[in-house]
């Protein structure tokens, strides 16, 4: 078993919008809980078009970017007054710059795309693009995500497609549950593509399937239960479409953790379930990359940064 550890610092990307400032507040609390510094990052393009000729001067772009960073840093310090916060201005494309810059981070925090169609077409592609390529976990914070419930335990929900290759996701979930003193619910949802076959399976195979799947899941959890005895764990087997089930569970969870398909080379993608969950979940969604995926920081993209 690979035991996950919560090492590295927390990075949050900001553009000064209300959604990204919600991510800054969440990231500040996450950094405080881990006992690490928070890095606030803003990405600006090399130049902005200004009519048919010329572009906005680079100095003006940098001044605007630094103003965004100062305001976001103030928001983080207001949330956690004693937190160590640094700020970094990157120049390049948002996806490329953030993926490259956070290859050794503990987690990258992003604000979720807003629900308006026009805004989602822009920010949604950035969020999913980063989640598909980042080599560190990516936490996506919906605007208006509920705070931890007063007087009640926190809960982390882990969505498992299968127990194969699930060790890293489970290890990360148990480590985060211990760090945040949260209960853990491991969920596996199933349904057949054909409604007829699904209905027949529900009537004839349900009991046998439940017994077999529960045994398989418990086998996958044995080592993690031993390594994290203080974490309270429940297993939930759901007959239904995975994205629908996970989005429903997000209404009463604090964090929903899912894994990303393994890939390599120039192929980067999220599955349909991950995209739906990122789009519709009502709590923070953390996307955990495969453990052995090759990190891409080959310097193909020209980036510049200033840290302060």
mmCIF file of C-alpha atoms in Angstrom:
data_model
loop_
_atom_site.group_PDB
_atom_site.id
_atom_site.type_symbol
_atom_site.label_atom_id
_atom_site.label_comp_id
_atom_site.label_asym_id
_atom_site.label_seq_id
_atom_site.Cartn_x
_atom_site.Cartn_y
_atom_site.Cartn_z
ATOM 1 C CA UNK A 1 0.000 0.000 0.000
ATOM 2 C CA UNK A 2 1.148 3.534 -0.780
ATOM 3 C CA UNK A 3 0.443 5.879 2.117
ATOM 4 C CA UNK A 4 -0.269 9.382 0.888
ATOM 5 C CA UNK A 5 1.226 12.336 2.702
ATOM 6 C CA UNK A 6 0.063 15.937 2.601
ATOM 7 C CA UNK A 7 3.354 17.580 1.690
ATOM 8 C CA UNK A 8 4.101 20.674 -0.349
ATOM 9 C CA UNK A 9 2.469 24.090 -0.270
ATOM 10 C CA UNK A 10 -1.000 25.177 -1.343
ATOM 11 C CA UNK A 11 -1.388 27.210 -4.532
ATOM 12 C CA UNK A 12 -4.506 29.146 -5.497
ATOM 13 C CA UNK A 13 -5.133 30.781 -8.868
ATOM 14 C CA UNK A 14 -6.932 34.119 -8.849
ATOM 15 C CA UNK A 15 -8.275 36.537 -11.421
ATOM 16 C CA UNK A 16 -9.925 38.856 -8.921
ATOM 17 C CA UNK A 17 -13.437 37.584 -9.631
ATOM 18 C CA UNK A 18 -15.886 36.679 -6.881
ATOM 19 C CA UNK A 19 -15.506 32.990 -7.705
ATOM 20 C CA UNK A 20 -11.721 33.056 -7.503
ATOM 21 C CA UNK A 21 -11.817 34.946 -4.205
ATOM 22 C CA UNK A 22 -13.996 32.163 -2.791
ATOM 23 C CA UNK A 23 -11.200 29.812 -3.861
ATOM 24 C CA UNK A 24 -8.654 32.060 -2.124
ATOM 25 C CA UNK A 25 -10.575 31.807 1.162
ATOM 26 C CA UNK A 26 -10.822 28.035 0.877
ATOM 27 C CA UNK A 27 -7.118 27.769 0.016
ATOM 28 C CA UNK A 28 -6.165 29.909 3.015
ATOM 29 C CA UNK A 29 -8.012 27.534 5.352
ATOM 30 C CA UNK A 30 -6.472 24.523 3.594
ATOM 31 C CA UNK A 31 -2.956 25.949 3.982
ATOM 32 C CA UNK A 32 -3.609 26.695 7.649
ATOM 33 C CA UNK A 33 -4.809 23.141 8.230
ATOM 34 C CA UNK A 34 -1.726 21.688 6.566
ATOM 35 C CA UNK A 35 0.639 24.099 8.313
ATOM 36 C CA UNK A 36 2.171 25.324 5.037
ATOM 37 C CA UNK A 37 2.415 28.591 3.160
ATOM 38 C CA UNK A 38 -0.138 29.752 0.632
ATOM 39 C CA UNK A 39 0.966 30.912 -2.796
ATOM 40 C CA UNK A 40 -1.471 33.173 -4.652
ATOM 41 C CA UNK A 41 -0.889 33.073 -8.407
ATOM 42 C CA UNK A 42 -2.254 35.263 -11.198
ATOM 43 C CA UNK A 43 -1.589 34.655 -14.897
ATOM 44 C CA UNK A 44 -1.486 37.445 -17.463
ATOM 45 C CA UNK A 45 -1.005 37.150 -21.235
ATOM 46 C CA UNK A 46 2.146 38.506 -22.923
ATOM 47 C CA UNK A 47 0.034 41.290 -24.488
ATOM 48 C CA UNK A 48 -3.569 42.243 -25.126
ATOM 49 C CA UNK A 49 -4.908 43.401 -28.521
ATOM 50 C CA UNK A 50 -5.777 47.103 -28.607
ATOM 51 C CA UNK A 51 -7.543 47.669 -31.911
ATOM 52 C CA UNK A 52 -6.197 46.697 -35.318
ATOM 53 C CA UNK A 53 -2.669 47.817 -34.442
ATOM 54 C CA UNK A 54 -0.521 47.453 -31.375
ATOM 55 C CA UNK A 55 -1.284 45.976 -27.969
ATOM 56 C CA UNK A 56 -1.696 47.032 -24.388
ATOM 57 C CA UNK A 57 1.806 47.723 -23.017
ATOM 58 C CA UNK A 58 3.373 44.934 -20.994
ATOM 59 C CA UNK A 59 3.933 47.243 -18.014
ATOM 60 C CA UNK A 60 0.236 48.048 -17.835
ATOM 61 C CA UNK A 61 -0.669 44.352 -17.841
ATOM 62 C CA UNK A 62 1.807 43.683 -15.055
ATOM 63 C CA UNK A 63 0.459 46.563 -12.936
ATOM 64 C CA UNK A 64 -3.065 45.242 -13.297
ATOM 65 C CA UNK A 65 -1.901 41.726 -12.426
ATOM 66 C CA UNK A 66 -0.063 42.908 -9.321
ATOM 67 C CA UNK A 67 -3.163 44.813 -8.189
ATOM 68 C CA UNK A 68 -5.183 41.585 -8.487
ATOM 69 C CA UNK A 69 -2.542 39.720 -6.480
ATOM 70 C CA UNK A 70 -2.472 42.334 -3.696
ATOM 71 C CA UNK A 71 -6.243 42.269 -3.317
ATOM 72 C CA UNK A 72 -6.333 38.442 -3.302
ATOM 73 C CA UNK A 73 -3.529 38.311 -0.757
ATOM 74 C CA UNK A 74 -5.475 40.709 1.485
ATOM 75 C CA UNK A 75 -8.512 38.412 1.234
ATOM 76 C CA UNK A 76 -6.388 35.400 2.269
ATOM 77 C CA UNK A 77 -4.877 37.222 5.248
ATOM 78 C CA UNK A 78 -8.317 38.442 6.325
ATOM 79 C CA UNK A 79 -9.493 34.805 6.305
ATOM 80 C CA UNK A 80 -6.439 33.478 8.208
ATOM 81 C CA UNK A 81 -4.569 36.420 9.804
ATOM 82 C CA UNK A 82 -1.349 34.595 10.748
ATOM 83 C CA UNK A 83 -0.970 32.732 7.459
ATOM 84 C CA UNK A 84 2.252 33.056 5.465
ATOM 85 C CA UNK A 85 1.187 34.198 1.980
ATOM 86 C CA UNK A 86 3.359 34.813 -1.058
ATOM 87 C CA UNK A 87 2.225 35.989 -4.480
ATOM 88 C CA UNK A 88 3.452 35.118 -7.966
ATOM 89 C CA UNK A 89 2.707 36.760 -11.308
ATOM 90 C CA UNK A 90 3.020 34.424 -14.299
ATOM 91 C CA UNK A 91 2.999 35.379 -17.975
ATOM 92 C CA UNK A 92 1.632 32.949 -20.547
ATOM 93 C CA UNK A 93 -1.529 30.948 -21.194
ATOM 94 C CA UNK A 94 -3.561 30.191 -18.071
ATOM 95 C CA UNK A 95 -3.630 26.417 -18.465
ATOM 96 C CA UNK A 96 0.006 25.960 -19.509
ATOM 97 C CA UNK A 97 1.348 28.380 -16.901
ATOM 98 C CA UNK A 98 -0.551 26.899 -13.958
ATOM 99 C CA UNK A 99 0.135 23.273 -14.903
ATOM 100 C CA UNK A 100 3.843 23.926 -15.269
ATOM 101 C CA UNK A 101 4.124 26.083 -12.137
ATOM 102 C CA UNK A 102 2.336 23.687 -9.758
ATOM 103 C CA UNK A 103 4.066 20.415 -10.601
ATOM 104 C CA UNK A 104 5.372 20.104 -7.025
ATOM 105 C CA UNK A 105 2.437 21.674 -5.147
ATOM 106 C CA UNK A 106 0.347 19.813 -2.579
ATOM 107 C CA UNK A 107 -2.840 21.064 -4.222
ATOM 108 C CA UNK A 108 -3.909 23.712 -6.733
ATOM 109 C CA UNK A 109 -7.159 25.491 -5.833
ATOM 110 C CA UNK A 110 -9.391 26.997 -8.528
ATOM 111 C CA UNK A 111 -12.727 28.760 -8.484
ATOM 112 C CA UNK A 112 -15.427 26.798 -10.308
ATOM 113 C CA UNK A 113 -16.771 28.141 -13.567
ATOM 114 C CA UNK A 114 -19.929 30.242 -13.121
ATOM 115 C CA UNK A 115 -23.246 28.883 -14.356
ATOM 116 C CA UNK A 116 -23.782 31.553 -17.019
ATOM 117 C CA UNK A 117 -23.238 30.173 -20.525
ATOM 118 C CA UNK A 118 -20.859 32.884 -21.758
ATOM 119 C CA UNK A 119 -18.707 32.858 -18.628
ATOM 120 C CA UNK A 120 -18.653 29.044 -18.553
ATOM 121 C CA UNK A 121 -17.439 28.812 -22.147
ATOM 122 C CA UNK A 122 -14.327 30.761 -21.068
ATOM 123 C CA UNK A 123 -13.586 29.774 -17.498
ATOM 124 C CA UNK A 124 -15.001 26.257 -17.791
ATOM 125 C CA UNK A 125 -12.455 25.296 -20.421
ATOM 126 C CA UNK A 126 -9.662 26.664 -18.221
ATOM 127 C CA UNK A 127 -10.814 24.696 -15.161
ATOM 128 C CA UNK A 128 -11.259 21.400 -16.998
ATOM 129 C CA UNK A 129 -8.054 21.947 -18.986
ATOM 130 C CA UNK A 130 -6.046 22.335 -15.794
ATOM 131 C CA UNK A 131 -7.796 19.434 -14.057
ATOM 132 C CA UNK A 132 -7.010 17.209 -17.059
ATOM 133 C CA UNK A 133 -3.297 18.023 -17.085
ATOM 134 C CA UNK A 134 -2.104 19.018 -13.613
ATOM 135 C CA UNK A 135 0.312 16.673 -11.875
ATOM 136 C CA UNK A 136 -0.888 17.728 -8.417
ATOM 137 C CA UNK A 137 -4.423 17.385 -7.036
ATOM 138 C CA UNK A 138 -6.781 20.152 -8.206
ATOM 139 C CA UNK A 139 -9.504 21.427 -5.854
ATOM 140 C CA UNK A 140 -12.395 23.227 -7.573
ATOM 141 C CA UNK A 141 -14.431 25.502 -5.293
ATOM 142 C CA UNK A 142 -18.008 26.378 -6.319
ATOM 143 C CA UNK A 143 -19.189 29.870 -5.507
ATOM 144 C CA UNK A 144 -21.449 29.554 -2.494
ATOM 145 C CA UNK A 145 -20.147 26.131 -1.423
ATOM 146 C CA UNK A 146 -21.315 25.609 2.133
ATOM 147 C CA UNK A 147 -18.986 26.028 5.078
ATOM 148 C CA UNK A 148 -18.368 23.030 7.374
ATOM 149 C CA UNK A 149 -21.581 22.358 9.281
ATOM 150 C CA UNK A 150 -21.532 23.712 12.820
ATOM 151 C CA UNK A 151 -21.899 21.009 15.447
ATOM 152 C CA UNK A 152 -21.620 18.209 12.898
ATOM 153 C CA UNK A 153 -18.708 16.188 11.587
ATOM 154 C CA UNK A 154 -17.124 16.975 8.266
ATOM 155 C CA UNK A 155 -17.564 14.410 5.500
ATOM 156 C CA UNK A 156 -15.419 13.541 2.496
ATOM 157 C CA UNK A 157 -17.000 11.495 -0.277
ATOM 158 C CA UNK A 158 -14.766 9.436 -2.571
ATOM 159 C CA UNK A 159 -16.149 8.289 -5.912
ATOM 160 C CA UNK A 160 -14.604 5.004 -7.077
ATOM 161 C CA UNK A 161 -15.137 3.816 -10.636
ATOM 162 C CA UNK A 162 -13.486 0.517 -9.699
ATOM 163 C CA UNK A 163 -11.016 -0.790 -7.156
ATOM 164 C CA UNK A 164 -8.391 -1.262 -9.862
ATOM 165 C CA UNK A 165 -5.819 1.547 -9.683
ATOM 166 C CA UNK A 166 -7.762 3.073 -6.745
ATOM 167 C CA UNK A 167 -5.001 2.800 -4.147
ATOM 168 C CA UNK A 168 -3.603 6.289 -4.711
ATOM 169 C CA UNK A 169 -7.036 7.948 -4.606
ATOM 170 C CA UNK A 170 -7.949 6.085 -1.423
ATOM 171 C CA UNK A 171 -4.614 6.936 0.173
ATOM 172 C CA UNK A 172 -5.096 10.626 -0.603
ATOM 173 C CA UNK A 173 -8.650 10.525 0.734
ATOM 174 C CA UNK A 174 -7.688 8.838 4.015
ATOM 175 C CA UNK A 175 -4.809 11.287 4.542
ATOM 176 C CA UNK A 176 -7.073 14.285 3.940
ATOM 177 C CA UNK A 177 -9.780 12.832 6.178
ATOM 178 C CA UNK A 178 -7.292 12.457 9.030
ATOM 179 C CA UNK A 179 -5.893 15.944 8.511
ATOM 180 C CA UNK A 180 -9.348 17.576 8.443
ATOM 181 C CA UNK A 181 -10.861 15.231 11.066
ATOM 182 C CA UNK A 182 -13.539 14.188 8.584
ATOM 183 C CA UNK A 183 -15.595 11.054 8.165
ATOM 184 C CA UNK A 184 -15.088 9.227 4.881
ATOM 185 C CA UNK A 185 -17.715 7.719 2.584
ATOM 186 C CA UNK A 186 -16.487 5.527 -0.281
ATOM 187 C CA UNK A 187 -19.062 5.388 -3.078
ATOM 188 C CA UNK A 188 -19.300 3.061 -6.068
ATOM 189 C CA UNK A 189 -22.206 3.579 -8.472
ATOM 190 C CA UNK A 190 -23.279 1.176 -11.199
ATOM 191 C CA UNK A 191 -25.833 0.923 -13.967
ATOM 192 C CA UNK A 192 -26.091 -0.821 -17.335
ATOM 193 C CA UNK A 193 -26.319 1.181 -20.545
ATOM 194 C CA UNK A 194 -29.530 -0.516 -21.709
ATOM 195 C CA UNK A 195 -32.549 0.458 -19.522
ATOM 196 C CA UNK A 196 -34.023 -3.021 -20.085
ATOM 197 C CA UNK A 197 -30.830 -4.811 -19.039
ATOM 198 C CA UNK A 198 -30.480 -2.456 -16.094
ATOM 199 C CA UNK A 199 -34.012 -3.193 -14.905
ATOM 200 C CA UNK A 200 -33.456 -6.961 -15.212
ATOM 201 C CA UNK A 201 -30.137 -6.714 -13.359
ATOM 202 C CA UNK A 202 -31.768 -4.688 -10.617
ATOM 203 C CA UNK A 203 -34.320 -7.462 -10.005
ATOM 204 C CA UNK A 204 -32.189 -10.563 -10.491
ATOM 205 C CA UNK A 205 -28.566 -9.686 -9.731
ATOM 206 C CA UNK A 206 -28.763 -6.971 -7.099
ATOM 207 C CA UNK A 207 -28.187 -9.097 -3.987
ATOM 208 C CA UNK A 208 -25.296 -11.117 -5.461
ATOM 209 C CA UNK A 209 -23.726 -7.978 -6.945
ATOM 210 C CA UNK A 210 -23.963 -6.076 -3.677
ATOM 211 C CA UNK A 211 -22.296 -8.884 -1.738
ATOM 212 C CA UNK A 212 -19.470 -9.249 -4.259
ATOM 213 C CA UNK A 213 -18.850 -5.500 -4.631
ATOM 214 C CA UNK A 214 -18.884 -4.886 -0.907
ATOM 215 C CA UNK A 215 -16.349 -7.681 -0.415
ATOM 216 C CA UNK A 216 -14.139 -6.208 -3.153
ATOM 217 C CA UNK A 217 -14.299 -2.709 -1.689
ATOM 218 C CA UNK A 218 -13.587 -3.905 1.836
ATOM 219 C CA UNK A 219 -10.541 -5.791 0.568
ATOM 220 C CA UNK A 220 -9.279 -2.571 -1.039
ATOM 221 C CA UNK A 221 -9.813 -0.671 2.219
ATOM 222 C CA UNK A 222 -8.152 -3.076 4.664
ATOM 223 C CA UNK A 223 -4.654 -1.612 4.539
ATOM 224 C CA UNK A 224 -5.935 1.959 4.638
ATOM 225 C CA UNK A 225 -8.137 1.240 7.656
ATOM 226 C CA UNK A 226 -5.086 -0.147 9.464
ATOM 227 C CA UNK A 227 -2.916 2.841 8.497
ATOM 228 C CA UNK A 228 -5.598 5.393 9.472
ATOM 229 C CA UNK A 229 -7.516 3.806 12.382
ATOM 230 C CA UNK A 230 -8.876 7.185 13.513
ATOM 231 C CA UNK A 231 -10.805 7.729 10.264
ATOM 232 C CA UNK A 232 -14.453 6.626 10.321
ATOM 233 C CA UNK A 233 -15.247 4.944 6.973
ATOM 234 C CA UNK A 234 -18.539 3.938 5.369
ATOM 235 C CA UNK A 235 -19.093 2.139 2.052
ATOM 236 C CA UNK A 236 -22.052 3.116 -0.148
ATOM 237 C CA UNK A 237 -23.012 1.027 -3.185
ATOM 238 C CA UNK A 238 -25.414 2.943 -5.413
ATOM 239 C CA UNK A 239 -27.494 1.645 -8.315
ATOM 240 C CA UNK A 240 -27.562 4.623 -10.672
ATOM 241 C CA UNK A 241 -25.568 6.807 -13.025
ATOM 242 C CA UNK A 242 -22.290 7.777 -11.357
ATOM 243 C CA UNK A 243 -22.312 11.524 -12.042
ATOM 244 C CA UNK A 244 -25.929 11.877 -10.904
ATOM 245 C CA UNK A 245 -25.215 9.961 -7.698
ATOM 246 C CA UNK A 246 -22.064 11.923 -6.867
ATOM 247 C CA UNK A 247 -23.652 15.309 -7.546
ATOM 248 C CA UNK A 248 -26.498 14.325 -5.236
ATOM 249 C CA UNK A 249 -24.059 13.358 -2.489
ATOM 250 C CA UNK A 250 -22.203 16.659 -2.932
ATOM 251 C CA UNK A 251 -25.160 18.454 -1.326
ATOM 252 C CA UNK A 252 -24.245 17.045 2.082
ATOM 253 C CA UNK A 253 -20.464 16.588 1.665
ATOM 254 C CA UNK A 254 -17.624 18.999 2.369
ATOM 255 C CA UNK A 255 -15.260 17.575 -0.247
ATOM 256 C CA UNK A 256 -15.912 15.192 -3.137
ATOM 257 C CA UNK A 257 -12.795 13.369 -4.364
ATOM 258 C CA UNK A 258 -12.506 11.687 -7.760
ATOM 259 C CA UNK A 259 -9.619 10.363 -9.826
ATOM 260 C CA UNK A 260 -8.545 11.315 -13.310
ATOM 261 C CA UNK A 261 -7.903 8.764 -16.068
ATOM 262 C CA UNK A 262 -4.261 7.984 -16.696
ATOM 263 C CA UNK A 263 -2.786 9.298 -19.915
ATOM 264 C CA UNK A 264 0.513 10.364 -21.368
ATOM 265 C CA UNK A 265 2.144 12.227 -24.198
ATOM 266 C CA UNK A 266 -0.059 14.891 -25.789
ATOM 267 C CA UNK A 267 -3.359 13.245 -24.837
ATOM 268 C CA UNK A 268 -5.113 14.954 -21.916
ATOM 269 C CA UNK A 269 -8.739 14.430 -21.034
ATOM 270 C CA UNK A 270 -11.321 14.080 -18.303
ATOM 271 C CA UNK A 271 -14.038 11.476 -18.433
ATOM 272 C CA UNK A 272 -17.673 12.478 -18.833
ATOM 273 C CA UNK A 273 -18.385 11.706 -15.175
ATOM 274 C CA UNK A 274 -15.585 13.989 -13.955
ATOM 275 C CA UNK A 275 -16.744 16.816 -16.211
ATOM 276 C CA UNK A 276 -20.334 16.521 -15.011
ATOM 277 C CA UNK A 277 -19.275 16.432 -11.362
ATOM 278 C CA UNK A 278 -17.002 19.470 -11.752
ATOM 279 C CA UNK A 279 -19.814 21.359 -13.491
ATOM 280 C CA UNK A 280 -22.692 20.557 -11.107
ATOM 281 C CA UNK A 281 -21.305 19.609 -7.669
ATOM 282 C CA UNK A 282 -22.344 21.818 -4.755
ATOM 283 C CA UNK A 283 -19.237 21.160 -2.647
ATOM 284 C CA UNK A 284 -15.506 21.350 -3.316
ATOM 285 C CA UNK A 285 -14.371 18.764 -5.886
ATOM 286 C CA UNK A 286 -10.806 17.484 -5.669
ATOM 287 C CA UNK A 287 -9.445 15.737 -8.767
ATOM 288 C CA UNK A 288 -6.548 13.407 -7.938
ATOM 289 C CA UNK A 289 -4.129 12.576 -10.779
ATOM 290 C CA UNK A 290 -2.700 9.080 -11.316
ATOM 291 C CA UNK A 291 0.278 8.358 -9.082
ATOM 292 C CA UNK A 292 2.786 7.360 -11.744
ATOM 293 C CA UNK A 293 1.844 9.800 -14.475
ATOM 294 C CA UNK A 294 4.840 11.487 -16.009
ATOM 295 C CA UNK A 295 5.103 15.096 -14.999
ATOM 296 C CA UNK A 296 5.268 17.516 -17.883
ATOM 297 C CA UNK A 297 7.541 20.431 -17.238
ATOM 298 C CA UNK A 298 9.692 20.189 -20.336
ATOM 299 C CA UNK A 299 9.876 23.945 -20.860
ATOM 300 C CA UNK A 300 8.052 23.952 -24.185
ATOM 301 C CA UNK A 301 5.967 26.963 -23.119
ATOM 302 C CA UNK A 302 7.624 30.314 -22.551
ATOM 303 C CA UNK A 303 6.733 31.492 -19.057
ATOM 304 C CA UNK A 304 7.907 34.312 -16.874
ATOM 305 C CA UNK A 305 7.153 34.900 -13.236
ATOM 306 C CA UNK A 306 7.665 37.362 -10.426
ATOM 307 C CA UNK A 307 7.309 36.214 -6.832
ATOM 308 C CA UNK A 308 6.691 38.503 -3.924
#
